[in-house]
């Protein structure tokens, strides 16, 4: 279960098929498992087919738990250079379980769509929510109470699950530290009918580096698509 390829091992990629009770076992390993450990199956699964076949014969049982792609069955999945060479640093614990370390940097967000830094050596991170808010997180992980940017009144969003409209992108100018310029990309609706994408330039407030100037937004028009060139 610790494998980065657990979804393959348990056939969990396809939402229309049930997740396996047991991971996909390579035939050679399965035969050894069946010989030495089949008595523990009743504690691992309630799948009657697995339980019945494990009691009858090994080949049938192992054909059921095998995977068609031999690169992903256990333990081949741990040994494949092609699969594991680009995972970064992979650490194996005493049980032989591959560990992937995650660190939480933010929570209680509503559909976060991006996280980036401004490149101005302040060590702040900016996290945007799809509904039109951009929040500032300080180096210690705390979040400022007032958003850096709030254009939730202009952003087109809907309550539909999976709707990809809303605040979609943000980028800081390479010289943001000196000019305070940044760019945003979001959905809008004109005259309550026409939906478009707006790409705008904005600037940070002159008085507070943690707040955008709400009156600085600038965008152009070209064939109905709003554009701004850097």
Short mmCIF file of C-alpha atoms in Angstrom, two decimals, residues 27-167:
data_model
loop_
_atom_site.label_atom_id
_atom_site.label_comp_id
_atom_site.label_asym_id
_atom_site.label_seq_id
_atom_site.Cartn_x
_atom_site.Cartn_y
_atom_site.Cartn_z
CA UNK A 27 3.11 -15.59 -10.49
CA UNK A 28 6.42 -16.69 -8.99
CA UNK A 29 5.90 -14.71 -5.83
CA UNK A 30 2.26 -15.81 -5.63
CA UNK A 31 3.20 -19.49 -5.71
CA UNK A 32 5.51 -18.94 -2.75
CA UNK A 33 2.82 -16.93 -0.96
CA UNK A 34 0.27 -19.67 -1.59
CA UNK A 35 2.63 -22.33 -0.31
CA UNK A 36 3.62 -20.54 2.89
CA UNK A 37 0.89 -18.03 3.72
CA UNK A 38 -2.45 -19.07 2.24
CA UNK A 39 -3.79 -19.69 5.76
CA UNK A 40 -3.83 -15.91 6.41
CA UNK A 41 -6.12 -15.14 3.46
CA UNK A 42 -9.25 -15.43 5.61
CA UNK A 43 -7.93 -12.45 7.62
CA UNK A 44 -7.17 -10.40 4.50
CA UNK A 45 -10.27 -10.82 2.38
CA UNK A 46 -13.88 -11.95 2.37
CA UNK A 47 -13.79 -12.62 -1.37
CA UNK A 48 -15.22 -16.11 -1.57
CA UNK A 49 -13.68 -16.81 -4.97
CA UNK A 50 -10.19 -16.11 -3.65
CA UNK A 51 -10.81 -18.16 -0.55
CA UNK A 52 -12.22 -21.12 -2.47
CA UNK A 53 -9.50 -21.23 -5.12
CA UNK A 54 -6.71 -20.82 -2.59
CA UNK A 55 -7.95 -23.99 -0.91
CA UNK A 56 -8.13 -25.95 -4.18
CA UNK A 57 -5.04 -25.27 -6.26
CA UNK A 58 -2.26 -22.75 -6.60
CA UNK A 59 -2.30 -22.13 -10.38
CA UNK A 60 -5.94 -21.06 -10.43
CA UNK A 61 -5.53 -18.82 -7.39
CA UNK A 62 -2.38 -17.15 -8.76
CA UNK A 63 -3.96 -16.60 -12.18
CA UNK A 64 -6.73 -14.62 -10.44
CA UNK A 65 -4.41 -12.34 -8.46
CA UNK A 66 -1.90 -11.93 -11.29
CA UNK A 67 -1.74 -8.77 -13.43
CA UNK A 68 -1.58 -8.76 -17.20
CA UNK A 69 1.21 -6.17 -17.09
CA UNK A 70 4.10 -7.92 -15.41
CA UNK A 71 5.95 -4.65 -14.79
CA UNK A 72 3.33 -3.67 -12.21
CA UNK A 73 2.75 -6.89 -10.29
CA UNK A 74 4.42 -7.30 -6.91
CA UNK A 75 7.38 -7.53 -6.42
CA UNK A 76 8.40 -6.67 -10.01
CA UNK A 77 7.06 -3.15 -9.50
CA UNK A 78 9.76 -2.51 -6.90
CA UNK A 79 12.55 -3.72 -9.17
CA UNK A 80 11.74 -2.00 -12.46
CA UNK A 81 14.34 0.65 -13.26
CA UNK A 82 12.05 2.29 -15.81
CA UNK A 83 9.27 2.76 -13.25
CA UNK A 84 11.38 3.87 -10.31
CA UNK A 85 14.16 5.94 -11.88
CA UNK A 86 12.13 9.19 -12.00
CA UNK A 87 10.45 9.09 -8.59
CA UNK A 88 13.08 11.24 -6.92
CA UNK A 89 14.48 9.94 -3.66
CA UNK A 90 12.81 6.66 -2.79
CA UNK A 91 13.37 5.26 0.70
CA UNK A 92 12.64 1.71 1.75
CA UNK A 93 11.72 1.06 5.37
CA UNK A 94 12.60 -2.13 7.29
CA UNK A 95 9.44 -3.81 5.97
CA UNK A 96 10.44 -3.14 2.36
CA UNK A 97 7.75 -0.51 1.98
CA UNK A 98 8.53 2.43 -0.29
CA UNK A 99 8.02 5.74 1.47
CA UNK A 100 6.87 8.97 -0.15
CA UNK A 101 7.10 11.92 2.23
CA UNK A 102 4.47 14.66 2.05
CA UNK A 103 4.37 17.89 4.01
CA UNK A 104 1.13 19.83 4.41
CA UNK A 105 1.61 23.51 3.66
CA UNK A 106 -2.01 24.73 3.59
CA UNK A 107 -5.52 23.52 4.36
CA UNK A 108 -9.15 24.68 4.58
CA UNK A 109 -9.03 25.97 1.01
CA UNK A 110 -11.88 25.94 -1.51
CA UNK A 111 -10.74 24.39 -4.79
CA UNK A 112 -7.12 25.62 -4.75
CA UNK A 113 -5.82 25.90 -8.31
CA UNK A 114 -2.24 27.09 -7.94
CA UNK A 115 0.58 27.78 -5.52
CA UNK A 116 3.57 29.93 -6.45
CA UNK A 117 6.11 32.33 -5.03
CA UNK A 118 6.77 35.88 -6.19
CA UNK A 119 10.54 35.54 -6.60
CA UNK A 120 11.20 38.64 -4.49
CA UNK A 121 13.15 36.88 -1.71
CA UNK A 122 10.35 37.38 0.84
CA UNK A 123 9.75 33.60 1.05
CA UNK A 124 6.00 34.12 0.71
CA UNK A 125 3.78 31.65 -1.10
CA UNK A 126 0.62 32.70 -2.93
CA UNK A 127 -2.26 30.23 -3.17
CA UNK A 128 -5.27 30.93 -5.39
CA UNK A 129 -8.77 29.54 -5.01
CA UNK A 130 -10.97 28.90 -8.03
CA UNK A 131 -13.66 31.26 -6.72
CA UNK A 132 -11.33 34.27 -7.06
CA UNK A 133 -9.25 34.64 -3.89
CA UNK A 134 -5.45 34.71 -3.66
CA UNK A 135 -3.98 34.19 -0.19
CA UNK A 136 -0.52 34.96 1.20
CA UNK A 137 1.27 32.32 3.26
CA UNK A 138 4.32 33.38 5.23
CA UNK A 139 7.53 31.42 5.71
CA UNK A 140 6.30 29.96 9.01
CA UNK A 141 3.23 28.50 7.28
CA UNK A 142 0.73 31.02 8.64
CA UNK A 143 -1.84 32.67 6.37
CA UNK A 144 -2.57 36.38 6.41
CA UNK A 145 -6.17 37.19 7.32
CA UNK A 146 -6.75 39.56 4.41
CA UNK A 147 -6.46 38.07 0.91
CA UNK A 148 -3.82 39.39 -1.44
CA UNK A 149 -6.49 39.57 -4.13
CA UNK A 150 -10.27 39.22 -4.09
CA UNK A 151 -11.99 39.27 -7.49
CA UNK A 152 -14.67 36.78 -6.50
CA UNK A 153 -17.31 39.29 -7.62
CA UNK A 154 -15.97 39.27 -11.18
CA UNK A 155 -14.98 35.63 -11.61
CA UNK A 156 -17.48 33.34 -13.31
CA UNK A 157 -18.03 30.24 -11.19
CA UNK A 158 -20.87 27.77 -10.77
CA UNK A 159 -21.79 25.20 -8.11
CA UNK A 160 -21.46 22.37 -10.64
CA UNK A 161 -19.06 19.66 -9.53
CA UNK A 162 -15.99 19.59 -11.78
CA UNK A 163 -16.71 22.94 -13.47
CA UNK A 164 -13.35 24.29 -14.64
CA UNK A 165 -14.39 27.92 -14.96
CA UNK A 166 -13.20 30.46 -12.42
CA UNK A 167 -9.83 31.89 -11.38
#
